[in-house]
Each structure stands twice: as structure tokens, then as C-alpha cells.
mmCIF file of C-alpha atoms in Angstrom:
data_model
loop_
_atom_site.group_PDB
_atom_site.id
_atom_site.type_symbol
_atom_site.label_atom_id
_atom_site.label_comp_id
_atom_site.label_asym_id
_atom_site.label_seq_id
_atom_site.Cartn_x
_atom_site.Cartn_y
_atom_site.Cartn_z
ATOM 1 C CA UNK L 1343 19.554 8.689 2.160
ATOM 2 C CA UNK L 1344 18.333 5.419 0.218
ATOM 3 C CA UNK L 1345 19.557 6.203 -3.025
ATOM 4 C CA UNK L 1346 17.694 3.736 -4.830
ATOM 5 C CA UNK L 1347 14.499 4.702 -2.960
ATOM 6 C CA UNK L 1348 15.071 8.108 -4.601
ATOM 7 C CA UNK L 1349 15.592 6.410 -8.036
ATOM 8 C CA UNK L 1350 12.602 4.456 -7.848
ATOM 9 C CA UNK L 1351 10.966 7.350 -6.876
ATOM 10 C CA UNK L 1352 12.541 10.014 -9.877
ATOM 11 C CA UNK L 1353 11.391 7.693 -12.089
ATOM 12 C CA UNK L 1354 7.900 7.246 -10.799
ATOM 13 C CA UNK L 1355 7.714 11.100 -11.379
ATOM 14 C CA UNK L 1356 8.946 10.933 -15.198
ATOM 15 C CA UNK L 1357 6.492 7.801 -15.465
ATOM 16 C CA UNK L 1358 2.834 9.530 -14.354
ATOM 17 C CA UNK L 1359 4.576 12.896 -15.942
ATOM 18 C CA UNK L 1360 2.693 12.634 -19.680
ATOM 19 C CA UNK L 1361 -0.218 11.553 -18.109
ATOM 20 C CA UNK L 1362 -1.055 14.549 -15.997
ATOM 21 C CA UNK L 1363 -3.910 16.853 -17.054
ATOM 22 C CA UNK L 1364 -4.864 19.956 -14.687
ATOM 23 C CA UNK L 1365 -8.290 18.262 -13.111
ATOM 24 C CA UNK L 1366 -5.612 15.323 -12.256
ATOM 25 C CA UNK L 1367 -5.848 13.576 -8.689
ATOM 26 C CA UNK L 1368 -3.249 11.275 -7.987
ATOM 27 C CA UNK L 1369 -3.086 8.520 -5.336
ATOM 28 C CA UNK L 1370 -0.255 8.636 -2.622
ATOM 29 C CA UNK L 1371 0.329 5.878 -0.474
ATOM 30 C CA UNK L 1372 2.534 5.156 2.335
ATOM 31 C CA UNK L 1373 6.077 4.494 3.512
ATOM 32 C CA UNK L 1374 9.664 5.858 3.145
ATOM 33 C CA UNK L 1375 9.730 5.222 -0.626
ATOM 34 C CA UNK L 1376 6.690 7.423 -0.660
ATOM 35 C CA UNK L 1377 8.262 9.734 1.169
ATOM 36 C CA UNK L 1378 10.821 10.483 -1.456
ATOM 37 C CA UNK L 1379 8.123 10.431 -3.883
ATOM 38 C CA UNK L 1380 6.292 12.849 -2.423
ATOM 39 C CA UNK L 1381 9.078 15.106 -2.237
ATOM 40 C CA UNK L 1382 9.662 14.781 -5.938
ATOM 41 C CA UNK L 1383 5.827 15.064 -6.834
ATOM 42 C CA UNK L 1384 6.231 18.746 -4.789
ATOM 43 C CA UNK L 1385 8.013 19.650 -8.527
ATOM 44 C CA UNK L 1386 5.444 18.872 -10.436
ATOM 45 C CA UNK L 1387 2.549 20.034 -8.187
ATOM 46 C CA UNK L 1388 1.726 22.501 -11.085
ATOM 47 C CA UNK L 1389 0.868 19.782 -13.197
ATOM 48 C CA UNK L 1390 -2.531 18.170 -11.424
ATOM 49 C CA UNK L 1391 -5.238 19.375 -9.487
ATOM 50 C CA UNK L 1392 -4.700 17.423 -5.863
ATOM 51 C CA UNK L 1393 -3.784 14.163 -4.256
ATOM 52 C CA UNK L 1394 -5.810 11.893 -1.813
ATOM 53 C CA UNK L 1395 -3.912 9.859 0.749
ATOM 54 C CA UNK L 1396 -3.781 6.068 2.387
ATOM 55 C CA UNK L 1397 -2.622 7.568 5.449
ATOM 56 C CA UNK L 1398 -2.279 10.212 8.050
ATOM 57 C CA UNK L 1399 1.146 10.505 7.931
ATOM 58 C CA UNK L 1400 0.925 10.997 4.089
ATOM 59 C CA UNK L 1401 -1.860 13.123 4.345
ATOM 60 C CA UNK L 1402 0.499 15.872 6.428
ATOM 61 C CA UNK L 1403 3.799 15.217 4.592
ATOM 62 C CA UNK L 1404 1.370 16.517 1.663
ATOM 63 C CA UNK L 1405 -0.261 19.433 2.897
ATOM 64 C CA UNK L 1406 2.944 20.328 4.635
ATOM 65 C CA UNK L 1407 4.371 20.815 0.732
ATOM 66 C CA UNK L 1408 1.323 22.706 -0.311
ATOM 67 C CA UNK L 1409 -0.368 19.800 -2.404
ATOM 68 C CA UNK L 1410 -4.477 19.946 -1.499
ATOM 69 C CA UNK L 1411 -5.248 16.020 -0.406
ATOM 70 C CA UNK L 1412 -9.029 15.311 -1.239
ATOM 71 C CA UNK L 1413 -11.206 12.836 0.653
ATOM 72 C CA UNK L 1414 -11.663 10.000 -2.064
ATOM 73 C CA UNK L 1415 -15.285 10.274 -1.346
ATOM 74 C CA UNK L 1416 -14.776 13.239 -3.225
ATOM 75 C CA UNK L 1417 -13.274 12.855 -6.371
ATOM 76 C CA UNK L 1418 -14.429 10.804 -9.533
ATOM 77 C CA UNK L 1419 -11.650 9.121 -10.826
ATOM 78 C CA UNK L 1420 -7.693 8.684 -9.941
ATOM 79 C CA UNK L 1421 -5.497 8.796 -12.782
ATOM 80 C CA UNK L 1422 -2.843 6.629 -10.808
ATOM 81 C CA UNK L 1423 -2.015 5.209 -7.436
ATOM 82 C CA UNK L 1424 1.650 5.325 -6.251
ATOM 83 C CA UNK L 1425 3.030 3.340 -3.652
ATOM 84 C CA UNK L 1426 5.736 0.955 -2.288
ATOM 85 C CA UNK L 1427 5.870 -2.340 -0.596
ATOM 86 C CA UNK L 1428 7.059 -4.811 1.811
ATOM 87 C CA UNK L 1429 7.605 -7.725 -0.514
ATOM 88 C CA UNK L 1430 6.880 -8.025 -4.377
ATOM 89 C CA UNK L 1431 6.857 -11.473 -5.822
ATOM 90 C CA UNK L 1432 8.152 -12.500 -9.634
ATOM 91 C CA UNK L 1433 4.584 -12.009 -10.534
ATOM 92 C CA UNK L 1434 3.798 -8.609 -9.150
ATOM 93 C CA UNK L 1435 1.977 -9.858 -5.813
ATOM 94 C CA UNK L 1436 2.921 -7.835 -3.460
ATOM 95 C CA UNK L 1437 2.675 -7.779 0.389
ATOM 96 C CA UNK L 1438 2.102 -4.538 2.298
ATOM 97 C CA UNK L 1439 1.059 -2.768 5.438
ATOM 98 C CA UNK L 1440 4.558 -3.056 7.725
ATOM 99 C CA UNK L 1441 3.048 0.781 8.308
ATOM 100 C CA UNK L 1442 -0.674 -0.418 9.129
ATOM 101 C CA UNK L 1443 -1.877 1.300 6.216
ATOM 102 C CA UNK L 1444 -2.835 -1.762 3.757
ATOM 103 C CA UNK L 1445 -6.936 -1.240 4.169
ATOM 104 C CA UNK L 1446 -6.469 2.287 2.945
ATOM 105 C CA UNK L 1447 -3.785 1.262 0.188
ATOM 106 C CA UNK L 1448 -5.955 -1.274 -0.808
ATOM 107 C CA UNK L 1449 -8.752 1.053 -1.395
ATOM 108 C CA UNK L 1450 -7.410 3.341 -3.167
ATOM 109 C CA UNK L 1451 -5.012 1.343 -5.384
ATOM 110 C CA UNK L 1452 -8.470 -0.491 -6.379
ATOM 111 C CA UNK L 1453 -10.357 2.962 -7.204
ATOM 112 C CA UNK L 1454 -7.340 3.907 -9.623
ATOM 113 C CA UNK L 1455 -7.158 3.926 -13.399
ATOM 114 C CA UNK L 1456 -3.040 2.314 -13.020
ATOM 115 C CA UNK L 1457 -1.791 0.717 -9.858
ATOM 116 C CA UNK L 1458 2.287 1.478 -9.922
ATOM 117 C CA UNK L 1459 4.054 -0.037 -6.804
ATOM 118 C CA UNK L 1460 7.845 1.806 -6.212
ATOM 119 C CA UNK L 1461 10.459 -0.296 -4.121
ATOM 120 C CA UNK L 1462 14.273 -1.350 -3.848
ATOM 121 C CA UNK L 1463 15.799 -4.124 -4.871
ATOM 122 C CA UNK L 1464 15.608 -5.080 -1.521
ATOM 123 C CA UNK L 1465 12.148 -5.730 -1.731
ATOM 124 C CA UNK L 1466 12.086 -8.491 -4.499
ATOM 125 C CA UNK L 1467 11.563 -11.940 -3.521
ATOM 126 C CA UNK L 1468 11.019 -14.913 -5.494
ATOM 127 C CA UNK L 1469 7.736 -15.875 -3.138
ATOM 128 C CA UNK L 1470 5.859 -13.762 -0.669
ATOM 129 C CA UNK L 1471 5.815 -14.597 2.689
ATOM 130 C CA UNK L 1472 9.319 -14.056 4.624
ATOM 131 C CA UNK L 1473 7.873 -10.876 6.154
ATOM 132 C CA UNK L 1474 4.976 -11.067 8.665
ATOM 133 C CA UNK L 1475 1.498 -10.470 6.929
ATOM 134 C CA UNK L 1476 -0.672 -7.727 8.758
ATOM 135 C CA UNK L 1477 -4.366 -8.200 9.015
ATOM 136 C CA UNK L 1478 -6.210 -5.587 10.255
ATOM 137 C CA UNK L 1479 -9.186 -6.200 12.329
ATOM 138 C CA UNK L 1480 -11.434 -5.025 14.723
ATOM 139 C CA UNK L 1481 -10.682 -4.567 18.708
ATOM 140 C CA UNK L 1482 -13.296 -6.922 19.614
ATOM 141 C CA UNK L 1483 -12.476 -9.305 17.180
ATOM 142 C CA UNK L 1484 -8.919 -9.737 17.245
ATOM 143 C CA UNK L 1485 -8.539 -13.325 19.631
ATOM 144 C CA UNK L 1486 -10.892 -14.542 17.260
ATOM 145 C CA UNK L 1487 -9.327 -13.877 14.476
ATOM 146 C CA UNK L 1488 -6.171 -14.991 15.561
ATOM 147 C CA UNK L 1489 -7.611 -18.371 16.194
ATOM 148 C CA UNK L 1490 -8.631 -18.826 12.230
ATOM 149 C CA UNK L 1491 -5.323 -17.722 11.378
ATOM 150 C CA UNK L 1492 -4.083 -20.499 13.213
ATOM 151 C CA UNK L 1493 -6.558 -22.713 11.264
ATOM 152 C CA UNK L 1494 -4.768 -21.646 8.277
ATOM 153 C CA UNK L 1495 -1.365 -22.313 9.309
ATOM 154 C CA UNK L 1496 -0.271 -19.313 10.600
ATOM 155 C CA UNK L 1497 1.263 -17.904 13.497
ATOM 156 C CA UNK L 1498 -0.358 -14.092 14.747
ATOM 157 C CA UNK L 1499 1.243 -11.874 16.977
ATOM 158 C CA UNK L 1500 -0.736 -8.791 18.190
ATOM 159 C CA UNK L 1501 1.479 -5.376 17.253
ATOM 160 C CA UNK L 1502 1.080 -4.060 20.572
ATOM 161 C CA UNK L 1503 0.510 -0.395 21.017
ATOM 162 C CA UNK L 1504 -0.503 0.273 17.589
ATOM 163 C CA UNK L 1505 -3.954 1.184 15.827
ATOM 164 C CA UNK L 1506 -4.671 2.195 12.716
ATOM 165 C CA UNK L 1507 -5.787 5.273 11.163
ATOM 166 C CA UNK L 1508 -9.523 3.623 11.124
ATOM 167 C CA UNK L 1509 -8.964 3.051 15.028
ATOM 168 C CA UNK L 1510 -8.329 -1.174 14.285
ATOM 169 C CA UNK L 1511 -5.483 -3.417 15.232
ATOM 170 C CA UNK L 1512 -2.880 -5.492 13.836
ATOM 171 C CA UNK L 1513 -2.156 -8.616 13.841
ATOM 172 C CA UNK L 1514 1.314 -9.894 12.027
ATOM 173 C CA UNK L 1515 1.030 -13.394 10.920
ATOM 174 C CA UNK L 1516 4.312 -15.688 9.529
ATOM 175 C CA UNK L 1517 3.669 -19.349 8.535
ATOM 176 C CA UNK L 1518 1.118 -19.032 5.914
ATOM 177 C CA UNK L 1519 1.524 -20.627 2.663
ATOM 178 C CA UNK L 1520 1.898 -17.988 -0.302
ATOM 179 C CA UNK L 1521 1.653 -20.727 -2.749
ATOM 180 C CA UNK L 1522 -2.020 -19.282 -4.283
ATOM 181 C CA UNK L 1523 -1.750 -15.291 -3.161
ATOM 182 C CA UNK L 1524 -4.954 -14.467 -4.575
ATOM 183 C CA UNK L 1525 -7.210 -17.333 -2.457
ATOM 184 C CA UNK L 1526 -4.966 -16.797 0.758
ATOM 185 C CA UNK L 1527 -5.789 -13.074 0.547
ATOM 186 C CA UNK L 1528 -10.204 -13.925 -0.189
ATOM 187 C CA UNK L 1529 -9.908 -16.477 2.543
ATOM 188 C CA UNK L 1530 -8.684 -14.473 5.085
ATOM 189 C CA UNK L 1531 -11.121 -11.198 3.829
ATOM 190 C CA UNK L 1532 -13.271 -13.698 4.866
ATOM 191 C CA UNK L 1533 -12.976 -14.109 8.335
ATOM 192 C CA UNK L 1534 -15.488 -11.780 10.713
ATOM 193 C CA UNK L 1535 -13.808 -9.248 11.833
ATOM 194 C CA UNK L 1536 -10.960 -8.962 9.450
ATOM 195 C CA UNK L 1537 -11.401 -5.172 7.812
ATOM 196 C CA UNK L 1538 -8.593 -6.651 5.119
ATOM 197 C CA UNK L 1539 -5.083 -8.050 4.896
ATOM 198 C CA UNK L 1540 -1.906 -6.910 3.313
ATOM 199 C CA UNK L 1541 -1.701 -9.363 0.279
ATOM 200 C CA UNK L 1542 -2.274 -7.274 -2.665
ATOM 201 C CA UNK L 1543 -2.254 -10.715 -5.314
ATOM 202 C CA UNK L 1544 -6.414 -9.236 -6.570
ATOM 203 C CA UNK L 1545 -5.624 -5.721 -6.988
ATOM 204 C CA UNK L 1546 -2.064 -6.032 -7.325
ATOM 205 C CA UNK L 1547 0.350 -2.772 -9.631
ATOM 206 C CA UNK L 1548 0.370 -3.225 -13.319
ATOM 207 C CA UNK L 1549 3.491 -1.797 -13.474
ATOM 208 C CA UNK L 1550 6.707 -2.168 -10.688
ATOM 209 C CA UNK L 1551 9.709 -0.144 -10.463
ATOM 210 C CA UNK L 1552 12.719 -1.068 -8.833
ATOM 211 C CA UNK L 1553 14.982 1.612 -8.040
ATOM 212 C CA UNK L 1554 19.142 0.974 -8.182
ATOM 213 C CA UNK L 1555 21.450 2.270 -6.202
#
């Protein structure tokens, strides 16, 4: 067990706590950090009304515990977005989506009233960009794509056997420059083909916690 992954999540819990009202939905996103704060939300269940999910595999950890996950189609407003992260940068940019799951995150975390991101120490960095961003895109689009990445400076490499929960693939790209987050993640939204890529610099957490050991 990661005990600062725990931490991080404990105090996640005591953090969204006060703000819980019975007709509450809260956002759950994706990843091992998640995992343990899903396990901790499971003791406040009683507290809010449901959850909706960035992911399949969050969706059935939920359920699993007896929290109802709503289609976000469905609900009105989220009162706040958990979720952890790959990389999180001195000024709260963040890169995710090591778990494929970035388009959903993305969503969500932008339909929330409070984005808070969860993570170890580990995960600090002074600049983004030592782990491989993933860009999701579509099947017929990916050698394309991978060509203006290259434009850009970077170098892709296709995460064979994997598709996403929309039925897209990854592509994992190292080399970029990180120096402006917020125009390297429009630029490449702006590719055709790209559904969206994991550098959250527009809709990035207003608050980070980083759990201790």
C-alpha cells in the first residue's frame, strides 16, 4: 500500500466533506490514487446523491461499493471533480492520461464547480514533460497525427494494444517543449483527428494535494 496515496486521498475526503449536500454528484476520475479515494468516499456515501465517472474501470470500482454513477448527460451541476495525475508542474499544470482516460477527465474536470487533483510527492516536477504525453485520436487518423507531432518537435509512439473507453488510440509523445502548457495543449487540440491530449494547463485543479508518506 502507497501510504501517501492514501493520505492524499483521506484528506481529499475531509476537503469535499463540508461541501456535500444530499442532491450532491461528485466527479471521480481515474488511477490508483483514485482508487484509494474511492474507497474512502464509500464512508461518506451517505452524504451525496451519486458520482459520475472518467472511466470504465472507475465506473465498476463504484458500483461495486454501492455508489449510483450517473451519465454526466444527466446531471446539472458537479460540486467537485477528484482526480490524480501523471505530472503536476509548480504552477498546477498537470499532465494526465498514463491510463488513457484524459478525454473523459478532461470533460468532466471542465463541467465541475472545483477541479482538485490528488497525487504523491512523486508526482511533482518543476516542468512538465519527463513523462510521455498521450493524445488520443482516432483509428484512421493516427499516422497523421503522428506526423504533426513530429512538426512540433515531438517524438509519438503508438501504445499498441490499447483503446480507449471511446474506442480511440493512443499515441505517447516525449520531446515536446512544455515551456507555454496552455498553447502546446490548443495547438495540438488542433490537429484533425486529435479527440484531446493529456495537458491539463486550460482547465487545470484549483486546488492540489500532495499526500506524505
Amino acid at each position: 500500500m502507497s501510504i501517501s496515496k492514501l493520505n492524499a486521498a483521506i484528506e481529499a475526503c475531509d476537503y469535499i466533506k463540508p461541501k456535500l449536500k444530499p442532491e450532491s454528484i461528485i466527479g471521480v476520475g481515474t488511477g490508483s490514487t483514485v482508487n484509494f479515494f474511492i474507497e474512502e468516499l464509500v464512508k461518506i456515501q451517505h452524504l451525496f446523491k451519486a458520482a459520475v465517472s472518467s472511466s470504465e474501470a472507475s465506473t465498476a470500482l463504484l458500483k461495486n461499493h454501492g455508489i449510483d454513477v450517473l451519465e454526466l448527460n444527466d446531471v446539472n451541476e458537479v460540486i467537485v471533480y477528484v482526480d490524480g495525475a501523471d505530472e503536476v508542474d509548480v504552477n498546477k499544470n498537470l499532465i494526465k492520461g498514463g491510463g488513457g482516460a484524459h478525454t473523459r477527465e478532461k470533460l468532466i474536470a471542465s463541467a465541475a464547480l472545483e477541479f482538485l487533483c490528488i497525487v504523491d510527492q512523486s508526482k511533482m516536477v518543476n516542468e512538465l514533460g519527463a513523462f510521455k504525453l498521450p493524445v488520443e485520436v482516432l483509428v484512421k487518423a493516427r499516422s497523421f497525427v503522428a506526423r504533426e507531432l513530429v512538426k512540433l518537435g515531438g517524438v509519438p509512439e503508438f501504445r499498441q494494444g490499447f483503446l480507449t473507453d471511446q474506442g480511440n488510440q493512443i499515441l505517447d509523445v516525449e520531446g515536446l517543449s512544455f515551456a507555454n502548457p496552455k498553447e502546446l495543449e490548443q495547438r495540438i487540440n488542433l490537429i484533425p483527428g486529435v479527440l484531446d491530449n493529456g495537458v491539463f494547463a486550460n482547465c487545470k485543479p484549483e486546488k492540489v494535494i500532495v499526500g506524505k508518506d
